[in-house]
Amino acid sequence: TANPNLGYLNCAKSLLENLDLSNNKYIMYLFCEGNRFKTLDVSGILSLSQFGCDNNLLTTINVSKNTNLSHFSCSGNQLTVLDLSSNSNLWTLYCQNNQLTALNISKNKKLESINCSSNNLVSLNIKNGNNINFEGLANDYSIDFKNNPNLTCIQVDDITFANEKMATKKDATATYNTNCGSTLVLPNDNFTVETKGESCLGENNGEINITANATYVYEAIISGITYPFSDNSLKIASLAPGTYTISITIPDENFEQNFNFTIAKAATTTGKSSITSKKVNVEI
């Protein structure tokens, strides 16, 4: 949009396919439901407080930079992962009718209203220390975990409170517990790993590059050294030739994925030269 000082934007049900917000850093209220967005970048809008992008075609959405976000609604998309660990000011979350397999709102201490029904959840952690203040406990929309047939355990603050106040908010096959021991599940193609071998003998300058699709705070451990991720990518250089195992984890989550890779040793280079009639031929 042309106005860089825009503070409020509502373009809902406009059948838009693209929305460029790179020039709008001061928007506080953004509502763009019912369009045809496959991607949407709001990472530069640090002032964003209320954001609705329901009923689009989004497969990913990154709100890790929007730390002022208090209301977030992204229902009716195709999201498989949703990282809200940086959104400590979030009050309300509506993410129903997506393809989420795991959701953790334990870092969202202010959250009081959540609807994550009709997903593919196998892991749900709502143990944020604020369950007692969940709004609308008698309202099926404000608090709703139903229609997640593979969800067997929901991690909560207090089992007795949850069973008394939220018994109807879940499927009958799910139970409330203070420790589910659940494992975070990410898509098989979440990580891309590339290696580079040593360039010359004795240089020990092998390299590994890792990129991730889903946005989390990752850590990688190799040879006993922990490397934090930055912007979903990691580069480790100065590796000697050899075989390595790298373990990728997510702090505060039950997640670990291991990769084995080899840094190839540089090949020996040989050459010969010959001089004929002041001409030099070099063959390597």
Coordinates of C-alpha atoms in Angstrom, one line a residue:
T1 CA 0.0 0.0 0.0
A2 CA 1.1 3.5 -0.8
N3 CA 0.6 5.2 2.6
P4 CA 3.6 4.4 4.9
N5 CA 1.9 5.8 7.9
L6 CA -1.2 3.5 7.6
G7 CA -2.3 2.3 11.1
Y8 CA -5.4 0.3 10.1
L9 CA -6.0 -1.9 7.1
N10 CA -9.1 -4.0 6.3
C11 CA -9.0 -5.7 2.9
A12 CA -11.2 -8.7 3.8
K13 CA -13.1 -10.6 1.1
S14 CA -11.4 -8.8 -1.7
L15 CA -10.1 -11.9 -3.6
L16 CA -6.6 -10.6 -3.5
E17 CA -3.7 -12.9 -4.4
N18 CA -0.8 -10.7 -3.2
L19 CA -0.4 -8.0 -0.5
D20 CA 2.8 -6.0 -0.3
L21 CA 3.2 -4.6 3.2
S22 CA 6.9 -3.8 3.0
N23 CA 6.3 -0.1 3.2
N24 CA 3.8 -0.3 6.0
K25 CA 5.7 -0.6 9.3
Y26 CA 3.2 1.1 11.6
I27 CA 0.0 -0.9 11.0
M28 CA -1.6 -1.9 14.3
Y29 CA -4.8 -3.5 13.0
L30 CA -4.6 -5.8 9.9
F31 CA -7.6 -7.8 8.7
C32 CA -7.3 -9.6 5.4
E33 CA -9.6 -12.6 5.7
G34 CA -11.2 -14.3 2.8
N35 CA -8.6 -13.6 0.1
R36 CA -6.4 -15.9 -1.9
F37 CA -3.0 -15.4 -0.3
K38 CA -0.5 -18.3 -0.5
T39 CA 2.1 -16.2 1.3
L40 CA 1.9 -13.1 3.5
D41 CA 4.9 -11.3 5.1
V42 CA 4.2 -9.3 8.2
S43 CA 7.7 -9.6 9.7
G44 CA 8.4 -5.9 9.3
I45 CA 5.3 -4.6 11.1
L46 CA 6.6 -4.5 14.7
S47 CA 3.6 -2.5 15.8
L48 CA 1.0 -5.1 14.7
S49 CA -1.5 -5.7 17.6
Q50 CA -4.5 -7.4 16.0
F51 CA -4.1 -9.6 12.9
G52 CA -6.7 -11.7 11.1
C53 CA -5.9 -13.7 8.0
D54 CA -8.6 -16.4 8.1
N55 CA -9.7 -18.3 5.1
N56 CA -6.8 -17.9 2.8
L57 CA -4.4 -20.5 1.2
L58 CA -1.5 -20.0 3.6
T59 CA 0.8 -22.9 4.3
T60 CA 3.1 -20.9 6.6
I61 CA 2.9 -17.7 8.6
N62 CA 5.7 -16.1 10.6
V63 CA 4.7 -13.9 13.5
S64 CA 7.8 -14.3 15.5
K65 CA 8.8 -10.6 15.0
N66 CA 5.3 -9.3 15.9
T67 CA 5.9 -9.3 19.7
N68 CA 3.1 -6.8 20.3
L69 CA 0.5 -9.1 18.8
S70 CA -2.5 -9.5 21.2
H71 CA -5.2 -11.0 18.9
F72 CA -4.3 -13.5 16.1
S73 CA -6.8 -15.3 14.0
C74 CA -5.5 -17.6 11.2
S75 CA -8.3 -20.2 10.9
G76 CA -9.3 -21.9 7.6
N77 CA -5.8 -22.0 6.1
Q78 CA -3.4 -24.9 5.4
L79 CA -0.9 -24.3 8.2
T80 CA 1.1 -27.3 9.5
V81 CA 3.2 -25.5 12.0
L82 CA 2.5 -22.4 14.1
D83 CA 5.3 -21.0 16.4
L84 CA 4.0 -18.5 19.0
S85 CA 6.9 -18.7 21.4
S86 CA 7.8 -15.0 20.8
N87 CA 4.3 -13.6 21.2
S88 CA 4.2 -13.1 25.0
N89 CA 1.4 -10.5 24.7
L90 CA -1.0 -12.7 22.9
W91 CA -4.5 -12.8 24.5
T92 CA -6.6 -14.6 21.9
L93 CA -5.8 -17.2 19.3
Y94 CA -8.1 -18.8 16.7
C95 CA -6.3 -21.3 14.5
Q96 CA -9.1 -23.9 13.9
N97 CA -9.5 -25.7 10.5
N98 CA -5.8 -26.0 9.6
Q99 CA -3.5 -29.0 9.4
L100 CA -1.5 -28.4 12.6
T101 CA 0.1 -31.5 14.2
A102 CA 1.5 -29.7 17.3
L103 CA 0.7 -26.5 19.2
N104 CA 2.4 -25.1 22.2
I105 CA 1.1 -22.0 24.0
S106 CA 3.0 -22.5 27.2
K107 CA 5.0 -19.3 26.6
N108 CA 1.9 -17.3 26.1
K109 CA 1.2 -16.4 29.7
K110 CA -1.6 -13.8 28.9
L111 CA -3.6 -16.1 26.6
E112 CA -7.2 -16.4 27.7
S113 CA -9.0 -17.6 24.6
I114 CA -8.0 -20.4 22.2
N115 CA -9.7 -22.3 19.5
C116 CA -7.6 -25.0 17.8
S117 CA -10.4 -27.4 16.8
S118 CA -10.4 -29.3 13.5
N119 CA -6.7 -29.8 13.0
N120 CA -4.5 -32.9 13.0
L121 CA -3.1 -32.3 16.5
V122 CA -1.1 -35.1 18.2
S123 CA 0.5 -32.7 20.7
L124 CA -1.2 -29.7 22.5
N125 CA 0.4 -27.9 25.4
I126 CA -1.8 -25.2 27.0
K127 CA 0.1 -25.2 30.3
N128 CA 0.7 -21.4 30.4
G129 CA 0.0 -20.7 34.1
N130 CA -3.2 -18.9 33.1
N131 CA -5.8 -21.6 32.5
I132 CA -7.9 -20.4 35.3
N133 CA -8.5 -17.1 33.5
F134 CA -9.5 -18.7 30.2
E135 CA -12.5 -16.7 28.8
G136 CA -15.7 -18.2 27.6
L137 CA -15.4 -21.5 29.4
A138 CA -19.1 -21.9 28.7
N139 CA -18.7 -20.8 25.1
D140 CA -17.8 -23.5 22.5
Y141 CA -16.0 -21.0 20.3
S142 CA -13.7 -19.2 22.7
I143 CA -12.2 -22.4 24.1
D144 CA -12.3 -25.4 21.8
F145 CA -9.9 -28.3 21.3
K146 CA -12.4 -30.7 19.6
N147 CA -12.2 -32.6 16.3
N148 CA -8.6 -33.6 16.7
P149 CA -9.0 -37.4 16.6
N150 CA -5.3 -38.2 17.1
L151 CA -5.0 -36.0 20.2
T152 CA -5.0 -38.2 23.3
C153 CA -3.4 -35.9 25.9
I154 CA -3.7 -32.1 26.5
Q155 CA -1.1 -30.6 28.9
V156 CA -2.7 -28.2 31.3
D157 CA -2.0 -26.3 34.6
D158 CA -4.4 -28.3 36.8
I159 CA -6.1 -31.6 36.0
T160 CA -9.0 -31.1 38.4
F161 CA -9.8 -27.6 37.1
A162 CA -9.6 -28.7 33.5
N163 CA -11.9 -31.7 34.0
E164 CA -14.4 -29.5 35.9
K165 CA -14.4 -26.4 33.6
M166 CA -13.2 -27.8 30.2
A167 CA -14.6 -31.3 30.1
T168 CA -16.7 -30.5 27.0
K169 CA -14.0 -28.6 25.2
K170 CA -12.1 -31.7 24.0
D171 CA -12.8 -35.0 22.3
A172 CA -13.8 -37.9 24.5
T173 CA -10.6 -39.7 23.5
A174 CA -8.4 -37.0 24.9
T175 CA -7.5 -36.5 28.6
Y176 CA -6.1 -33.6 30.5
N177 CA -2.7 -34.0 32.2
T178 CA 0.0 -31.8 33.7
N179 CA 2.7 -33.8 31.8
C180 CA 1.9 -35.5 28.6
G181 CA 5.4 -36.2 27.6
S182 CA 4.4 -35.3 24.1
T183 CA 6.7 -35.2 21.2
L184 CA 6.7 -32.3 18.7
V185 CA 6.2 -33.5 15.2
L186 CA 7.6 -31.6 12.2
P187 CA 7.2 -32.5 8.5
N188 CA 9.8 -34.9 7.1
D189 CA 11.1 -32.2 4.7
N190 CA 11.4 -29.5 7.3
F191 CA 15.2 -29.5 7.2
T192 CA 17.6 -29.2 4.2
V193 CA 21.2 -30.2 4.9
E194 CA 24.0 -29.4 2.5
T195 CA 27.7 -30.2 2.9
K196 CA 30.9 -29.0 1.3
G197 CA 34.1 -31.1 1.3
E198 CA 37.6 -29.9 2.0
S199 CA 39.0 -27.7 -0.8
C200 CA 42.7 -28.6 -0.5
L201 CA 44.6 -31.1 1.5
G202 CA 45.2 -30.0 5.1
E203 CA 42.9 -27.0 4.9
N204 CA 40.2 -28.5 7.2
N205 CA 37.7 -26.1 5.7
G206 CA 34.7 -28.4 5.2
E207 CA 31.2 -26.8 5.7
I208 CA 27.7 -27.8 6.5
N209 CA 24.6 -25.6 5.8
I210 CA 21.2 -26.3 7.4
T211 CA 17.9 -24.5 6.6
A212 CA 14.5 -25.1 8.2
N213 CA 11.0 -24.4 6.9
A214 CA 9.2 -24.2 10.2
T215 CA 10.1 -21.3 12.5
Y216 CA 11.4 -22.3 15.9
V217 CA 14.3 -21.5 18.1
Y218 CA 16.5 -24.4 17.0
E219 CA 19.8 -25.6 18.4
A220 CA 22.3 -27.9 16.7
I221 CA 24.9 -30.0 18.5
I222 CA 27.9 -31.3 16.7
S223 CA 31.1 -32.7 18.3
G224 CA 29.8 -31.5 21.7
I225 CA 29.4 -27.9 20.6
T226 CA 26.0 -26.3 20.6
Y227 CA 25.1 -23.9 17.8
P228 CA 21.9 -21.7 17.9
F229 CA 20.0 -21.2 14.7
S230 CA 19.5 -17.7 13.3
D231 CA 16.6 -16.9 11.0
N232 CA 16.0 -20.6 10.4
S233 CA 19.5 -21.2 8.9
L234 CA 22.8 -22.4 10.3
K235 CA 26.3 -22.5 8.7
I236 CA 29.1 -24.4 10.4
A237 CA 32.5 -23.9 8.8
S238 CA 36.1 -25.0 9.4
L239 CA 35.3 -28.7 9.7
A240 CA 38.0 -31.3 9.2
P241 CA 37.3 -34.3 6.9
G242 CA 35.4 -37.1 8.6
T243 CA 32.0 -38.5 9.5
Y244 CA 29.8 -36.5 11.8
T245 CA 26.4 -36.7 13.6
I246 CA 24.5 -33.5 14.1
S247 CA 21.5 -33.4 16.5
I248 CA 18.9 -30.7 16.0
T249 CA 16.7 -29.8 19.0
I250 CA 14.2 -27.2 20.1
P251 CA 14.6 -25.9 23.6
D252 CA 11.5 -26.5 25.9
E253 CA 10.1 -29.0 23.4
N254 CA 10.4 -32.8 23.2
F255 CA 12.1 -32.8 19.8
E256 CA 15.3 -34.1 18.4
Q257 CA 16.3 -35.0 14.8
N258 CA 19.7 -36.4 13.9
F259 CA 21.6 -36.3 10.6
N260 CA 24.8 -38.2 9.7
F261 CA 27.0 -36.6 7.1
T262 CA 30.6 -36.8 5.8
I263 CA 33.0 -34.0 5.0
A264 CA 35.1 -35.4 2.1
K265 CA 38.8 -35.1 2.2
A266 CA 40.4 -33.1 -0.6
A267 CA 41.8 -35.2 -3.5
T268 CA 45.6 -35.1 -4.2
T269 CA 46.3 -33.0 -7.3
T270 CA 49.2 -33.8 -9.6
G271 CA 50.5 -32.0 -12.6
K272 CA 53.3 -32.0 -15.2
S273 CA 54.7 -29.4 -17.6
S274 CA 56.7 -29.4 -20.7
I275 CA 58.5 -26.7 -22.7
T276 CA 58.8 -26.8 -26.5
S277 CA 59.9 -23.8 -28.5
K278 CA 59.3 -21.4 -25.7
K279 CA 55.7 -22.6 -25.2
V280 CA 54.6 -24.1 -21.9
N281 CA 52.0 -26.8 -21.7
V282 CA 50.6 -27.5 -18.2
E283 CA 48.5 -30.5 -17.6
I284 CA 46.7 -31.1 -14.2

